[in-house]
C-alpha cells in the first residue's frame, strides 16, 4: 500500500472537511480511556516515584499499543470487506489525527474575539487551546498564548501525524496521536504527574524529534517570500530554540517569533502557580491581534508546503512500486 498517498489525501481531507461533529472521533476515545486509567493507576499521594513511573509506562504501553492494534484490525477488516473501503477507512482515520483546519479555526476564533474588543471572549477561546490560566490575561498575553500554541501545534497536529502516516498508514499515525494525547493529559511537571507522566512525555519528545526539525525547514520556505523574515527566523531559531524546556517545541516557536519579529515566552500561570518560560525572538513588533492572523496564514502556507512535499514523495514511491 502506498502510505504516502494515503497521508497526502488525508491531509487534504482534513484541510477541506476537518472533523465533522456527527462522526465519532478516535482522539476523544483515547482521552476518555486515558482519564479512566489515570484515575485508577495514579496514586500520586501515596505511591513512591518509581512505582508511579512504572504505572505510567503501563498506561503508555496500553493506550499506544491498544490504539495501534485496534486501528490495524479496523483497517484489515475494512480491506477484507472491500479494498476500496479499506482505503477510505485508512484515509478517514489518518485525517482524524491531523488538525490543520482545527488550528486555523481556533486561531481565527481568538482573532475575531479580540478584534471585536471582546477580551473575555478571547480569553475563553484561548482557554480551549492552551493549558495555562487565561482568566486574567490581558490582550497581549492572549495573543502570545495563541501564537505559541499555533506554532507548537504545527508539529503536533500537522507535520508529525503526516510523517508517521507516510511511514505506516493509519495504525502508526493513530499510535502517534495516542502518545501526543497522553502527553497533553499526563505529561505535566507537577506533583501529580511528574513521575506518572514521565514515560508519556519522554516518548512524545522522541517521536517529535525529527518532525520538529523538518518543520523548521517548512517554516523557512513558507517565510521565503520575504527573505529578510526567513533569515531572521533562522537566526532566532539557532539562538533561542534550545532555551525552551521542550527539546522540540522551541524550534517552531522560535521560527515563528523570528519570522514575525515578535517575542514569545515569559510569565505563565498554571493553576495559579507562576511559571517563567525563556523568551524567544526580539520585540520589534507588538503582540496585537494581527499577529494571530499572520500566524494562521503562516501555518496555512506551511501545511500546503507539506502537502506538496508529501505529494512528491507519493509520486516517487508510486514510481518505485511500479518498477518492482
CSV table of C-alpha atoms in Angstrom, one decimal:
chain,number,residue,atom,x,y,z
A,1,UNK,CA,0.0,0.0,0.0
A,2,UNK,CA,1.2,3.5,-0.9
A,3,UNK,CA,1.3,5.1,2.6
A,4,UNK,CA,2.5,8.5,1.4
A,5,UNK,CA,-0.5,8.6,-1.0
A,6,UNK,CA,-2.9,7.9,1.9
A,7,UNK,CA,-1.2,10.5,4.1
A,8,UNK,CA,-1.3,13.2,1.3
A,9,UNK,CA,-5.0,12.6,0.6
A,10,UNK,CA,-5.8,12.6,4.4
A,11,UNK,CA,-4.1,15.9,4.8
A,12,UNK,CA,-6.2,17.4,2.1
A,13,UNK,CA,-9.4,15.8,3.6
A,14,UNK,CA,-8.6,17.4,7.0
A,15,UNK,CA,-8.0,20.8,5.4
A,16,UNK,CA,-11.3,20.7,3.5
A,17,UNK,CA,-13.6,18.8,5.8
A,18,UNK,CA,-11.9,18.9,9.2
A,19,UNK,CA,-13.6,16.9,12.0
A,20,UNK,CA,-17.3,16.6,11.4
A,21,UNK,CA,-19.1,16.6,14.8
A,22,UNK,CA,-21.6,14.0,13.7
A,23,UNK,CA,-18.8,11.3,13.4
A,24,UNK,CA,-17.1,9.7,16.4
A,25,UNK,CA,-13.5,11.0,16.9
A,26,UNK,CA,-10.9,8.4,18.0
A,27,UNK,CA,-8.9,11.0,19.9
A,28,UNK,CA,-11.9,11.6,22.2
A,29,UNK,CA,-12.0,7.9,22.9
A,30,UNK,CA,-8.2,7.9,23.7
A,31,UNK,CA,-8.8,10.8,26.1
A,32,UNK,CA,-11.6,9.0,27.9
A,33,UNK,CA,-9.6,5.8,28.2
A,34,UNK,CA,-6.6,7.7,29.5
A,35,UNK,CA,-8.7,9.6,32.0
A,36,UNK,CA,-10.3,6.4,33.3
A,37,UNK,CA,-7.0,4.6,33.6
A,38,UNK,CA,-5.2,7.5,35.2
A,39,UNK,CA,-7.7,7.8,38.0
A,40,UNK,CA,-7.1,4.2,38.9
A,41,UNK,CA,-3.4,3.9,38.4
A,42,UNK,CA,-2.0,7.3,39.6
A,43,UNK,CA,-1.9,7.1,43.4
A,44,UNK,CA,0.4,10.1,43.5
A,45,UNK,CA,-0.3,11.0,47.1
A,46,UNK,CA,0.8,7.5,48.4
A,47,UNK,CA,2.9,5.7,45.8
A,48,UNK,CA,6.6,6.1,45.5
A,49,UNK,CA,8.1,7.8,42.4
A,50,UNK,CA,9.5,4.6,41.0
A,51,UNK,CA,6.1,2.8,41.3
A,52,UNK,CA,4.4,5.8,39.6
A,53,UNK,CA,6.9,5.7,36.8
A,54,UNK,CA,6.2,2.0,36.2
A,55,UNK,CA,2.4,2.6,36.2
A,56,UNK,CA,3.0,5.5,33.8
A,57,UNK,CA,4.9,3.1,31.5
A,58,UNK,CA,2.0,0.7,31.7
A,59,UNK,CA,-0.5,3.4,30.8
A,60,UNK,CA,1.6,4.5,27.8
A,61,UNK,CA,2.0,1.0,26.5
A,62,UNK,CA,-1.6,0.1,26.9
A,63,UNK,CA,-3.1,3.2,25.3
A,64,UNK,CA,-0.5,3.5,22.5
A,65,UNK,CA,-0.4,-0.3,21.8
A,66,UNK,CA,-4.2,-0.5,22.0
A,67,UNK,CA,-4.6,2.3,19.5
A,68,UNK,CA,-2.2,0.7,17.1
A,69,UNK,CA,-3.8,-2.8,17.3
A,70,UNK,CA,-7.4,-1.6,17.1
A,71,UNK,CA,-6.7,0.7,14.2
A,72,UNK,CA,-4.8,-2.2,12.4
A,73,UNK,CA,-7.7,-4.6,12.9
A,74,UNK,CA,-10.2,-1.9,11.7
A,75,UNK,CA,-8.3,-1.3,8.6
A,76,UNK,CA,-7.8,-5.0,7.9
A,77,UNK,CA,-11.4,-5.8,8.4
A,78,UNK,CA,-12.5,-2.9,6.1
A,79,UNK,CA,-10.0,-4.1,3.4
A,80,UNK,CA,-11.3,-7.7,3.7
A,81,UNK,CA,-14.8,-6.4,3.0
A,82,UNK,CA,-13.7,-4.3,0.1
A,83,UNK,CA,-10.2,-2.9,-0.9
A,84,UNK,CA,-11.8,0.4,-1.6
A,85,UNK,CA,-13.4,0.5,1.8
A,86,UNK,CA,-10.1,-0.3,3.3
A,87,UNK,CA,-8.6,2.8,1.6
A,88,UNK,CA,-11.4,5.0,2.7
A,89,UNK,CA,-11.1,3.8,6.3
A,90,UNK,CA,-7.4,4.4,6.3
A,91,UNK,CA,-7.8,7.9,4.9
A,92,UNK,CA,-10.6,8.8,7.4
A,93,UNK,CA,-8.6,7.5,10.4
A,94,UNK,CA,-5.4,9.3,9.3
A,95,UNK,CA,-7.4,12.6,8.8
A,96,UNK,CA,-8.6,12.4,12.4
A,97,UNK,CA,-5.0,12.5,13.7
A,98,UNK,CA,-4.5,15.8,11.8
A,99,UNK,CA,-5.9,19.1,13.0
A,100,UNK,CA,-4.9,21.6,10.2
A,101,UNK,CA,-8.4,23.0,9.8
A,102,UNK,CA,-8.9,22.9,13.5
A,103,UNK,CA,-5.8,25.1,14.2
A,104,UNK,CA,-7.0,27.6,11.6
A,105,UNK,CA,-10.5,27.7,13.2
A,106,UNK,CA,-9.1,28.1,16.7
A,107,UNK,CA,-6.7,30.9,15.8
A,108,UNK,CA,-9.4,32.8,13.9
A,109,UNK,CA,-11.8,32.5,16.8
A,110,UNK,CA,-9.4,34.2,19.1
A,111,UNK,CA,-8.6,36.8,16.5
A,112,UNK,CA,-12.2,37.6,15.8
A,113,UNK,CA,-13.0,38.0,19.6
A,114,UNK,CA,-10.1,40.4,20.1
A,115,UNK,CA,-10.8,42.5,17.0
A,116,UNK,CA,-14.4,42.9,18.2
A,117,UNK,CA,-13.0,44.2,21.5
A,118,UNK,CA,-14.3,41.3,23.5
A,119,UNK,CA,-11.4,40.3,25.7
A,120,UNK,CA,-13.5,37.9,27.8
A,121,UNK,CA,-14.4,36.0,24.6
A,122,UNK,CA,-10.8,36.0,23.6
A,123,UNK,CA,-9.8,34.6,26.9
A,124,UNK,CA,-12.5,31.9,26.7
A,125,UNK,CA,-11.4,31.0,23.1
A,126,UNK,CA,-7.7,30.7,24.0
A,127,UNK,CA,-8.6,28.6,27.1
A,128,UNK,CA,-9.8,25.9,24.7
A,129,UNK,CA,-6.4,25.5,23.1
A,130,UNK,CA,-3.9,26.2,25.9
A,131,UNK,CA,-3.3,24.6,29.4
A,132,UNK,CA,-2.3,27.8,31.1
A,133,UNK,CA,-4.6,30.0,33.2
A,134,UNK,CA,-6.4,32.5,30.9
A,135,UNK,CA,-8.9,34.3,33.1
A,136,UNK,CA,-6.7,37.2,34.0
A,137,UNK,CA,-4.8,37.5,30.7
A,138,UNK,CA,-4.5,40.9,29.0
A,139,UNK,CA,-4.8,41.3,25.2
A,140,UNK,CA,-1.1,40.8,24.5
A,141,UNK,CA,-0.9,37.7,26.7
A,142,UNK,CA,-3.9,36.2,24.9
A,143,UNK,CA,-2.1,36.9,21.6
A,144,UNK,CA,1.1,35.4,22.8
A,145,UNK,CA,-0.6,32.3,24.1
A,146,UNK,CA,-2.4,31.8,20.8
A,147,UNK,CA,0.7,32.3,18.6
A,148,UNK,CA,2.7,30.0,20.8
A,149,UNK,CA,0.2,27.2,20.7
A,150,UNK,CA,-0.4,27.6,16.9
A,151,UNK,CA,3.4,27.4,16.3
A,152,UNK,CA,3.9,24.4,18.6
A,153,UNK,CA,1.0,22.5,17.0
A,154,UNK,CA,2.3,22.8,13.5
A,155,UNK,CA,4.4,19.9,14.6
A,156,UNK,CA,2.0,18.0,16.9
A,157,UNK,CA,-1.2,18.4,14.8
A,158,UNK,CA,0.1,18.6,11.2
A,159,UNK,CA,3.7,17.5,10.5
A,160,UNK,CA,4.1,14.6,12.9
A,161,UNK,CA,0.8,12.8,12.1
A,162,UNK,CA,1.5,13.1,8.3
A,163,UNK,CA,5.1,11.9,8.9
A,164,UNK,CA,4.0,8.7,10.8
A,165,UNK,CA,1.1,8.1,8.4
A,166,UNK,CA,3.6,8.2,5.5
A,167,UNK,CA,5.7,5.5,7.3
A,168,UNK,CA,2.9,3.2,8.5
A,169,UNK,CA,-0.5,4.4,7.5
A,170,UNK,CA,-3.4,4.8,9.9
A,171,UNK,CA,-2.1,2.5,12.6
A,172,UNK,CA,1.2,4.3,13.1
A,173,UNK,CA,-0.5,7.7,12.8
A,174,UNK,CA,-3.0,6.7,15.4
A,175,UNK,CA,-0.3,5.4,17.7
A,176,UNK,CA,1.5,8.7,17.4
A,177,UNK,CA,-1.7,10.6,18.2
A,178,UNK,CA,-2.2,8.4,21.3
A,179,UNK,CA,1.3,9.3,22.6
A,180,UNK,CA,0.6,13.0,21.9
A,181,UNK,CA,-2.8,12.8,23.7
A,182,UNK,CA,-1.1,11.1,26.7
A,183,UNK,CA,1.5,13.8,26.9
A,184,UNK,CA,-1.2,16.5,26.8
A,185,UNK,CA,-3.1,14.9,29.6
A,186,UNK,CA,-0.4,13.5,32.0
A,187,UNK,CA,2.9,15.0,30.7
A,188,UNK,CA,3.0,17.8,33.3
A,189,UNK,CA,5.8,18.5,35.6
A,190,UNK,CA,3.8,18.9,38.8
A,191,UNK,CA,3.4,16.8,41.9
A,192,UNK,CA,0.6,14.7,40.4
A,193,UNK,CA,2.2,13.9,37.0
A,194,UNK,CA,5.9,14.4,37.3
A,195,UNK,CA,6.6,10.7,37.8
A,196,UNK,CA,3.4,9.2,36.4
A,197,UNK,CA,3.6,11.1,33.1
A,198,UNK,CA,7.4,10.7,32.7
A,199,UNK,CA,7.1,7.9,30.1
A,200,UNK,CA,4.4,9.6,28.0
A,201,UNK,CA,6.4,12.9,28.0
A,202,UNK,CA,9.7,11.3,27.0
A,203,UNK,CA,8.1,9.2,24.3
A,204,UNK,CA,6.4,12.2,22.9
A,205,UNK,CA,9.8,14.0,22.8
A,206,UNK,CA,11.4,11.1,20.9
A,207,UNK,CA,8.6,10.8,18.3
A,208,UNK,CA,8.5,14.6,17.6
A,209,UNK,CA,12.3,15.0,17.3
A,210,UNK,CA,12.6,14.6,13.5
A,211,UNK,CA,9.2,16.2,12.6
A,212,UNK,CA,10.1,19.3,14.7
A,213,UNK,CA,13.3,19.8,12.8
A,214,UNK,CA,11.6,19.1,9.5
A,215,UNK,CA,9.0,21.8,10.4
A,216,UNK,CA,11.9,24.3,10.7
A,217,UNK,CA,12.6,23.8,7.0
A,218,UNK,CA,8.9,24.1,6.1
A,219,UNK,CA,8.6,27.3,8.0
A,220,UNK,CA,11.7,28.7,6.5
A,221,UNK,CA,10.4,28.1,2.9
A,222,UNK,CA,7.0,29.4,4.0
A,223,UNK,CA,8.6,32.7,5.0
A,224,UNK,CA,10.9,32.8,2.0
A,225,UNK,CA,8.7,35.2,0.1
A,226,UNK,CA,10.3,37.8,2.3
A,227,UNK,CA,14.0,36.7,2.5
A,228,UNK,CA,14.6,39.1,5.5
A,229,UNK,CA,11.9,37.4,7.5
A,230,UNK,CA,13.1,33.9,6.6
A,231,UNK,CA,16.7,34.8,7.6
A,232,UNK,CA,15.6,36.4,10.8
A,233,UNK,CA,13.6,33.3,11.7
A,234,UNK,CA,16.6,31.1,11.1
A,235,UNK,CA,18.8,33.3,13.2
A,236,UNK,CA,16.4,33.4,16.1
A,237,UNK,CA,15.9,29.7,15.9
A,238,UNK,CA,19.6,29.0,16.1
A,239,UNK,CA,19.9,31.4,19.0
A,240,UNK,CA,16.8,30.6,21.0
A,241,UNK,CA,15.3,27.2,20.2
A,242,UNK,CA,17.1,25.4,22.9
A,243,UNK,CA,16.0,27.8,25.6
A,244,UNK,CA,12.6,26.2,25.5
A,245,UNK,CA,12.0,23.5,28.2
A,246,UNK,CA,10.8,21.1,25.5
A,247,UNK,CA,13.5,19.7,23.2
A,248,UNK,CA,11.2,20.1,20.2
A,249,UNK,CA,8.6,23.0,20.8
A,250,UNK,CA,11.3,25.7,20.8
A,251,UNK,CA,12.1,25.1,17.1
A,252,UNK,CA,8.7,26.0,15.6
A,253,UNK,CA,8.1,28.7,18.2
A,254,UNK,CA,11.4,30.4,17.7
A,255,UNK,CA,11.0,30.3,13.9
A,256,UNK,CA,7.6,32.0,14.2
A,257,UNK,CA,8.9,34.5,16.7
A,258,UNK,CA,11.8,35.4,14.4
A,259,UNK,CA,9.7,35.4,11.2
A,260,UNK,CA,7.1,37.8,12.7
A,261,UNK,CA,9.7,39.9,14.5
A,262,UNK,CA,8.0,39.3,17.9
A,263,UNK,CA,9.0,38.0,21.2
A,264,UNK,CA,7.4,34.9,22.7
A,265,UNK,CA,7.8,33.3,26.1
A,266,UNK,CA,7.6,35.0,29.5
A,267,UNK,CA,5.4,34.5,32.6
A,268,UNK,CA,2.6,32.0,32.5
A,269,UNK,CA,0.3,30.7,35.3
A,270,UNK,CA,-0.8,27.1,35.7
A,271,UNK,CA,-3.5,26.5,38.3
A,272,UNK,CA,-2.4,29.7,39.9
A,273,UNK,CA,1.3,28.8,40.0
A,274,UNK,CA,3.6,31.1,38.1
A,275,UNK,CA,6.0,29.6,35.6
A,276,UNK,CA,8.6,31.6,33.7
A,277,UNK,CA,9.5,30.4,30.2
A,278,UNK,CA,12.6,31.7,28.5
A,279,UNK,CA,11.9,34.4,25.9
A,280,UNK,CA,12.5,33.8,22.2
A,281,UNK,CA,12.7,36.3,19.5
A,282,UNK,CA,13.1,40.1,19.6
A,283,UNK,CA,10.2,42.5,20.4
A,284,UNK,CA,10.5,44.6,17.3
A,285,UNK,CA,6.7,44.4,16.8
A,286,UNK,CA,3.9,44.4,19.4
A,287,UNK,CA,1.7,41.5,20.2
A,288,UNK,CA,-1.5,42.7,18.6
A,289,UNK,CA,-4.4,40.6,17.2
A,290,UNK,CA,-2.9,40.9,13.8
A,291,UNK,CA,0.0,38.7,14.9
A,292,UNK,CA,-2.5,35.9,15.3
A,293,UNK,CA,-3.8,36.3,11.8
A,294,UNK,CA,-0.2,36.3,10.5
A,295,UNK,CA,0.5,33.1,12.3
A,296,UNK,CA,-2.7,31.5,11.0
A,297,UNK,CA,-1.6,32.4,7.4
A,298,UNK,CA,1.9,31.1,8.1
A,299,UNK,CA,0.5,27.8,9.4
A,300,UNK,CA,-1.6,27.6,6.2
A,301,UNK,CA,1.5,28.1,4.0
A,302,UNK,CA,3.4,25.5,5.9
A,303,UNK,CA,0.6,23.0,5.6
A,304,UNK,CA,0.4,23.5,1.8
A,305,UNK,CA,4.2,23.1,1.6
A,306,UNK,CA,3.9,19.8,3.5
A,307,UNK,CA,1.1,18.8,1.1
A,308,UNK,CA,3.4,19.5,-1.8
A,309,UNK,CA,6.3,17.5,-0.3
A,310,UNK,CA,4.1,14.6,0.6
A,311,UNK,CA,2.7,14.6,-3.0
A,312,UNK,CA,6.2,14.5,-4.4
A,313,UNK,CA,7.1,11.6,-2.1
A,314,UNK,CA,3.9,9.9,-3.2
A,315,UNK,CA,5.0,10.1,-6.9
A,316,UNK,CA,8.5,8.7,-6.1
A,317,UNK,CA,7.0,5.8,-4.1
A,318,UNK,CA,4.5,5.1,-6.8
A,319,UNK,CA,7.3,5.0,-9.4
A,320,UNK,CA,9.3,2.6,-7.3
A,321,UNK,CA,6.3,0.3,-6.7
A,322,UNK,CA,5.6,0.2,-10.4
A,323,UNK,CA,9.2,-0.8,-11.2
A,324,UNK,CA,9.0,-3.6,-8.6
